[in-house]
Amino acid sequence: LYNTNATIIPPKETIDKMNTAKQLSFIISCDGIYKYNDYQRWGSNFETIIHNANVLKNSFTNIMSFKYLNVFTLLNLNAYKQTKQWFDNKGYDHASEWEHGGVLSAWHAPDWYEEWILKHNDFPEVRNYLKRRKYDPDKWQKFLDFVKATDELYGTRLEDYNPELAEQLHKH
């Protein structure tokens, strides 16, 4: 099993060694598409991930499985439908992972957040994830503080990466 964020391609020696394996399984980890990924997974670039993943896929004849794993959090859950459609339209095998309990978990979000998410992302798997949601004002504030600190640290603005979420945060 080779789990990677595909921000780099392994050296030729590693690829040669991997080519001697009977079978390989790949998991390409990303956090949604385009700017949603780039904000949440700072330092990565979605287009580079896809390019490098294609290079990897074409470097081996012994691939048993090749799957993209998108991690969804408060920062990118509003793009669930777009992400799912993008990977489906490309014919890429993909799955979803959900942030559980940490500062980026939607489990701590207020009611308005769930209503907003489901307005455009009403899928059984999203509803299932949100079943455990119970608003926790302290954890929600930690999330807001995290966004502010991240923007200060990296010189970013949430508005430039996820304007829909930024608008909702300003509204509420």
PDB file of C-alpha atoms in Angstrom, residues 5 17 29 45 60 67 74 82 85-86 95 97 100 105 120 123 128 130 134 142 150 163-164 166 171:
ATOM      1  CA  ASN A   5      -0.412  13.244  -1.115  1.00  0.00           C
ATOM      2  CA  LYS A  17      11.878  -1.136  -6.454  1.00  0.00           C
ATOM      3  CA  SER A  29      -4.890  11.788  -0.385  1.00  0.00           C
ATOM      4  CA  ASN A  45      -1.540  22.284  -5.256  1.00  0.00           C
ATOM      5  CA  PHE A  60       3.560   0.880 -13.030  1.00  0.00           C
ATOM      6  CA  LYS A  67      -7.960   5.467  -5.327  1.00  0.00           C
ATOM      7  CA  LEU A  74     -15.586  22.362   8.147  1.00  0.00           C
ATOM      8  CA  GLN A  82     -18.565  19.536  -6.627  1.00  0.00           C
ATOM      9  CA  GLN A  85     -18.888  15.199  -9.426  1.00  0.00           C
ATOM     10  CA  TRP A  86     -15.376  16.181 -10.498  1.00  0.00           C
ATOM     11  CA  ALA A  95     -13.746   7.742  -1.453  1.00  0.00           C
ATOM     12  CA  GLU A  97     -13.032  10.482   4.835  1.00  0.00           C
ATOM     13  CA  HIS A 100     -13.891  13.251  13.535  1.00  0.00           C
ATOM     14  CA  SER A 105     -14.824  18.593  12.596  1.00  0.00           C
ATOM     15  CA  HIS A 120     -26.399  21.988  -1.737  1.00  0.00           C
ATOM     16  CA  PHE A 123     -26.265  13.115   0.238  1.00  0.00           C
ATOM     17  CA  ASN A 128     -24.703  10.328   8.195  1.00  0.00           C
ATOM     18  CA  LEU A 130     -23.657  15.206  10.443  1.00  0.00           C
ATOM     19  CA  LYS A 134     -23.912  18.785  18.468  1.00  0.00           C
ATOM     20  CA  LYS A 142     -11.459  27.222  18.267  1.00  0.00           C
ATOM     21  CA  THR A 150      -3.880  30.038   9.622  1.00  0.00           C
ATOM     22  CA  PRO A 163     -15.656  32.484  -0.627  1.00  0.00           C
ATOM     23  CA  GLU A 164     -18.930  30.651   0.043  1.00  0.00           C
ATOM     24  CA  ALA A 166     -16.270  33.009   4.247  1.00  0.00           C
ATOM     25  CA  LYS A 171     -23.210  36.442   7.909  1.00  0.00           C
TER      26      LYS A 171
END
